[in-house]
mmCIF file of C-alpha atoms in Angstrom:
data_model
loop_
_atom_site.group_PDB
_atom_site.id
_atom_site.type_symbol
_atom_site.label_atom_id
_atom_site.label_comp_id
_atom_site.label_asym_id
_atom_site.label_seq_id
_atom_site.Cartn_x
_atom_site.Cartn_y
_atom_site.Cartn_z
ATOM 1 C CA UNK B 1 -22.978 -1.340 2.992
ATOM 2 C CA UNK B 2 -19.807 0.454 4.320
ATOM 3 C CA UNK B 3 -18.738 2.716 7.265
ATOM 4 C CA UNK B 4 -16.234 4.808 8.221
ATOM 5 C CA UNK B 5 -14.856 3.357 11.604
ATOM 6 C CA UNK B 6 -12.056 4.073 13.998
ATOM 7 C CA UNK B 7 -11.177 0.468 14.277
ATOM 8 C CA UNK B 8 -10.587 -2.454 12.438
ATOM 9 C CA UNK B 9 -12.942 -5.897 13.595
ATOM 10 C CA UNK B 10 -11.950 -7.734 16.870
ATOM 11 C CA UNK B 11 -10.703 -11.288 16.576
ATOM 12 C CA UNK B 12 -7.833 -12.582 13.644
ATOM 13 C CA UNK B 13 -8.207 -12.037 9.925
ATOM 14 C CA UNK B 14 -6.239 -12.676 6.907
ATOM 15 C CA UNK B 15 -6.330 -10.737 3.241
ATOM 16 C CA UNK B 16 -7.456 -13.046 0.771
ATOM 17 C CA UNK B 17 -4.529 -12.327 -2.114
ATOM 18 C CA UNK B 18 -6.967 -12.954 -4.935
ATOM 19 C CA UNK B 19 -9.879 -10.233 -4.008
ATOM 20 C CA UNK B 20 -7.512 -7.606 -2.445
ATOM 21 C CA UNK B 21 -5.042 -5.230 -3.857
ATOM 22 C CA UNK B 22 -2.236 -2.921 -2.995
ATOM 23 C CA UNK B 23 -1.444 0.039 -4.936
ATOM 24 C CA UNK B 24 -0.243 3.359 -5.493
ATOM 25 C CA UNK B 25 -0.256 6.392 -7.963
ATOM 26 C CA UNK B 26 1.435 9.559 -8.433
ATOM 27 C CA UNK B 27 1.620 12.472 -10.877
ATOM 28 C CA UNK B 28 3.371 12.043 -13.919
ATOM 29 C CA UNK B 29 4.704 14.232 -16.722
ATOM 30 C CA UNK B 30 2.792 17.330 -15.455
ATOM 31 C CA UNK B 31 -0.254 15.188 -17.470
ATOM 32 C CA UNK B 32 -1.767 12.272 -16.124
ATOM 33 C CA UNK B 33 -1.261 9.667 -13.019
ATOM 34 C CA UNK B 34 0.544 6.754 -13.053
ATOM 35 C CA UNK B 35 -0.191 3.616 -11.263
ATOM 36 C CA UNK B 36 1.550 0.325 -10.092
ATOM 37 C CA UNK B 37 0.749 -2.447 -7.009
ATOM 38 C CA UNK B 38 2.289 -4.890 -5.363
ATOM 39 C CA UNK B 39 1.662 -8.549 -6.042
ATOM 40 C CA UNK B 40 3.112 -10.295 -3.029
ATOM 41 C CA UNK B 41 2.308 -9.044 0.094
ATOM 42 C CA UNK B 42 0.087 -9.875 3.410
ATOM 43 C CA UNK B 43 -2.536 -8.065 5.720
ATOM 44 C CA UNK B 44 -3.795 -9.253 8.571
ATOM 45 C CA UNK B 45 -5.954 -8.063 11.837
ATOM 46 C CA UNK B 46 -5.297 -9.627 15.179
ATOM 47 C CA UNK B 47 -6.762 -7.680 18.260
ATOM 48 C CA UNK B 48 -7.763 -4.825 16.645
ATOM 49 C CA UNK B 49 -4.353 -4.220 15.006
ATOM 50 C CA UNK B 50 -3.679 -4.420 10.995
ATOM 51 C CA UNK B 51 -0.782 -4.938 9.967
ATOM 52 C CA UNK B 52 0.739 -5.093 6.479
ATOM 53 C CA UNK B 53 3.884 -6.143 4.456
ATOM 54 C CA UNK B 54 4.448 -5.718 0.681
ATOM 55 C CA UNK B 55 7.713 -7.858 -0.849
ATOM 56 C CA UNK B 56 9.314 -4.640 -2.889
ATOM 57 C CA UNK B 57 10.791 -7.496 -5.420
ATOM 58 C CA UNK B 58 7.002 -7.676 -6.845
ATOM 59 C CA UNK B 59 6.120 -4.250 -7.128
ATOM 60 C CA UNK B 60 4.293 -4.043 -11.055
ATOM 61 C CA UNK B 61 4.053 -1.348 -13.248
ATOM 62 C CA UNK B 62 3.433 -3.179 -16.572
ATOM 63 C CA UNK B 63 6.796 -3.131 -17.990
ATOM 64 C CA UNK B 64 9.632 -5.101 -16.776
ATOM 65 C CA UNK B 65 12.285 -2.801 -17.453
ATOM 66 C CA UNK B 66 10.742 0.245 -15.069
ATOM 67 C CA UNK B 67 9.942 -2.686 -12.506
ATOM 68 C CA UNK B 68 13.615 -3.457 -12.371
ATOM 69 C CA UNK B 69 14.576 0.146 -11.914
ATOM 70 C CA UNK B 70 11.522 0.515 -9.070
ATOM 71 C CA UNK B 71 14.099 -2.008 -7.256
ATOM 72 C CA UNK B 72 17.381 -0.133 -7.537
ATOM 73 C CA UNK B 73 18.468 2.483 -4.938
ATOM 74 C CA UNK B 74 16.916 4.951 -7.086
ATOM 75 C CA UNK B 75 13.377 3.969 -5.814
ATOM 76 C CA UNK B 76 12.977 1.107 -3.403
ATOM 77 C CA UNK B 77 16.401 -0.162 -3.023
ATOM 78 C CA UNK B 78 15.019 -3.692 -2.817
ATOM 79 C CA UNK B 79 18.212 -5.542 -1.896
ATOM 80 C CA UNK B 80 18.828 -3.245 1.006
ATOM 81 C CA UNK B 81 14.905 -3.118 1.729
ATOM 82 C CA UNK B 82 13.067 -6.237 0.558
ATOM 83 C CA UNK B 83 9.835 -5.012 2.300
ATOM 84 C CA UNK B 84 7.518 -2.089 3.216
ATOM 85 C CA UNK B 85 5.521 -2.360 6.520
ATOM 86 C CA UNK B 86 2.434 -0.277 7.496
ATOM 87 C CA UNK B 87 0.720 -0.555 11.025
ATOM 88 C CA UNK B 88 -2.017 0.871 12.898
ATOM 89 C CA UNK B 89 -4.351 -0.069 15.634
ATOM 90 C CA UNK B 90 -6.904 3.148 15.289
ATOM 91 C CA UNK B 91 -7.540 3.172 11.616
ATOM 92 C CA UNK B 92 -7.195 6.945 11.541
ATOM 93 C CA UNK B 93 -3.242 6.843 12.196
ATOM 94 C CA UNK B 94 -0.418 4.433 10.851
ATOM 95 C CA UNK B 95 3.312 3.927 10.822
ATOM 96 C CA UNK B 96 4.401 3.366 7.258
ATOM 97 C CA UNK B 97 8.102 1.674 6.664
ATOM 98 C CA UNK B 98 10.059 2.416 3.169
ATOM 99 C CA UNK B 99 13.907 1.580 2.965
ATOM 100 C CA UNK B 100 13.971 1.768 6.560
ATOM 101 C CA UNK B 101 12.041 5.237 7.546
ATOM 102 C CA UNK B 102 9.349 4.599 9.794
ATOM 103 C CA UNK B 103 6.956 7.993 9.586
ATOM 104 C CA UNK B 104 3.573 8.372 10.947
ATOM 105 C CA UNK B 105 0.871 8.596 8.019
ATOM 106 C CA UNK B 106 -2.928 9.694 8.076
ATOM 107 C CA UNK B 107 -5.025 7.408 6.994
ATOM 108 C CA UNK B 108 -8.690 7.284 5.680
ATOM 109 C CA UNK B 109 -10.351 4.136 6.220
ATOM 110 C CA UNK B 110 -13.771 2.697 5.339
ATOM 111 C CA UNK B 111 -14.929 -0.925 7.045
ATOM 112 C CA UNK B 112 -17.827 -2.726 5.320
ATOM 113 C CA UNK B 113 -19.970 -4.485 7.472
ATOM 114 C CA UNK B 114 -19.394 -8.061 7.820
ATOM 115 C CA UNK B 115 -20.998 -10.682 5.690
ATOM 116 C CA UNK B 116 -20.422 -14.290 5.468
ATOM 117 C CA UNK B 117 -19.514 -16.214 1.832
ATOM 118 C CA UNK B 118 -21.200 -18.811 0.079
ATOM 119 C CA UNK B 119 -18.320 -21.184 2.202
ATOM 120 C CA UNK B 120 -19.342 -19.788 5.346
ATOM 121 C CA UNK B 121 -16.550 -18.466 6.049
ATOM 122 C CA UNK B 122 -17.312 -14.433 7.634
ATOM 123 C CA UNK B 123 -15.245 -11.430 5.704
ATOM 124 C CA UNK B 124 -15.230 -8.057 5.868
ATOM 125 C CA UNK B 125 -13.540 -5.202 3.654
ATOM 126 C CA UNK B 126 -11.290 -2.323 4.627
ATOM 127 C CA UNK B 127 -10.348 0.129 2.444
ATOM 128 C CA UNK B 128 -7.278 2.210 3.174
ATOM 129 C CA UNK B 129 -6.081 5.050 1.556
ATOM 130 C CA UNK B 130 -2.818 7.792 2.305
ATOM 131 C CA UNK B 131 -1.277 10.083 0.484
ATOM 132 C CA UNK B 132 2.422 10.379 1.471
ATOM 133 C CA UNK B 133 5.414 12.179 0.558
ATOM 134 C CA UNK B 134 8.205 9.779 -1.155
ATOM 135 C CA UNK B 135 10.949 12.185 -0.575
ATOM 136 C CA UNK B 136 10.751 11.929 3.253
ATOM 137 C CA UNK B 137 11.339 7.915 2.966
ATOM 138 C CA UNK B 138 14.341 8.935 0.441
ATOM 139 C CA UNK B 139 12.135 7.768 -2.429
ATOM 140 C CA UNK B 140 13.074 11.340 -4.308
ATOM 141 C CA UNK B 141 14.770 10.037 -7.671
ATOM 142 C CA UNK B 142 13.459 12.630 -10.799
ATOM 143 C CA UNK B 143 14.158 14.121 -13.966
ATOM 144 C CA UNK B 144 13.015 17.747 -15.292
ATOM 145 C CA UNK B 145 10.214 17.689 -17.637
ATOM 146 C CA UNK B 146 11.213 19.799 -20.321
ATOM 147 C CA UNK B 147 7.582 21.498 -20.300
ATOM 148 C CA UNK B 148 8.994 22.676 -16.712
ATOM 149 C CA UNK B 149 8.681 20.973 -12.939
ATOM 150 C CA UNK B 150 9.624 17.347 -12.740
ATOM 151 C CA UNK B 151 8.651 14.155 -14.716
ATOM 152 C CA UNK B 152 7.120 12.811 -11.130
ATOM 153 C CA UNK B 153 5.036 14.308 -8.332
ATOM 154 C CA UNK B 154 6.395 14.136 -4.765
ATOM 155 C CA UNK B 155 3.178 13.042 -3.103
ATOM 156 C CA UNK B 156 1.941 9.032 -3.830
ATOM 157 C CA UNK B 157 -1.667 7.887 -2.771
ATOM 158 C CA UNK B 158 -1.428 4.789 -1.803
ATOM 159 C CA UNK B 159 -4.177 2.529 -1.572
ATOM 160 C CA UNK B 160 -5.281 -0.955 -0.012
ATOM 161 C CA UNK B 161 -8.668 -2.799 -1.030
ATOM 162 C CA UNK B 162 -8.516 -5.912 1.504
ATOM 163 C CA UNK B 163 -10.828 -8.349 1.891
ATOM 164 C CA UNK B 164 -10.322 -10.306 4.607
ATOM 165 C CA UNK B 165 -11.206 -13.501 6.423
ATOM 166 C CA UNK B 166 -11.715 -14.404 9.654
ATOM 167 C CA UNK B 167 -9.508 -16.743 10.952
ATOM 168 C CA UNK B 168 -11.078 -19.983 12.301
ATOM 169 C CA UNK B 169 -10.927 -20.212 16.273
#
């Protein structure tokens, strides 16, 4: 069972890297969406506050040759900006970091209720989802579509599936 809350769970969690997942989609072509993640990157919730980092370097799109141009200046600029950082302490708001620009985003969230594992250890899942636009972090390279319009959508969804577990005290 899930909620929508307004906050994330008192006391200190951590994602668990193997049953979360970072990712994002956005328009492409004028036909379909197209998706990619991040592979390296933490969550956690201390006091109420989540906090998140993704290490650009492993961003994934299944194909090495459009994950090395995701780390040029065109996209993510990954040697200038080696990480994107979201925050927020209300679940409904969030500051969102990309090469540098710190915006405010909109968030939807959805908390399940906590449960504890077959190790006893307590989790709970929170689901985030916002839809930004790229251009405003100076994510804004293109190319026309010869159908008309451009080969990729300004606004990316971006969404996080973490698990998390409480942190022993």
């Amino acid at each position: 069972m899930s909620t929508t809350f307004t906050s994330a769970p008192a006391g200190t969690w951590n994602a668990d890297p193997v049953h979360s997942h970072l990712q994002f989609e956005i328009d492409y072509a004028g036909t379909n969406v197209f998706r990619g993640g991040f592979n390296d990157y933490t969550a956690t919730v201390e006091d109420g506050v989540l906090e998140g980092v993704a290490k650009v370097a492993s961003v994934d799109v299944k194909d090495e040759q459009l994950n090395g141009h995701l780390q040029t200046p065109d996209f993510f600029d990954s040697e200038r900006y080696p990480e994107i950082t979201f925050r927020t302490s209300d679940l409904e708001t969030g500051e969102l970091t990309i090469k540098g620009v710190t915006r405010p985003v909109k968030i939807d969230a959805t908390v399940s209720d906590p449960n504890v594992d077959p190790f006893g250890r307590e989790r709970v899942g929170i689901k985030l989802a916002a839809t930004v636009d790229r251009n405003e972090y100076g994510v804004s390279w293109n190319a026309p579509n010869q159908g008309g319009g451009n080969y990729l959508g300004d606004n990316v969804t971006i969404t996080a599936d973490l698990a998390l577990v409480k942190a022993a005290s």
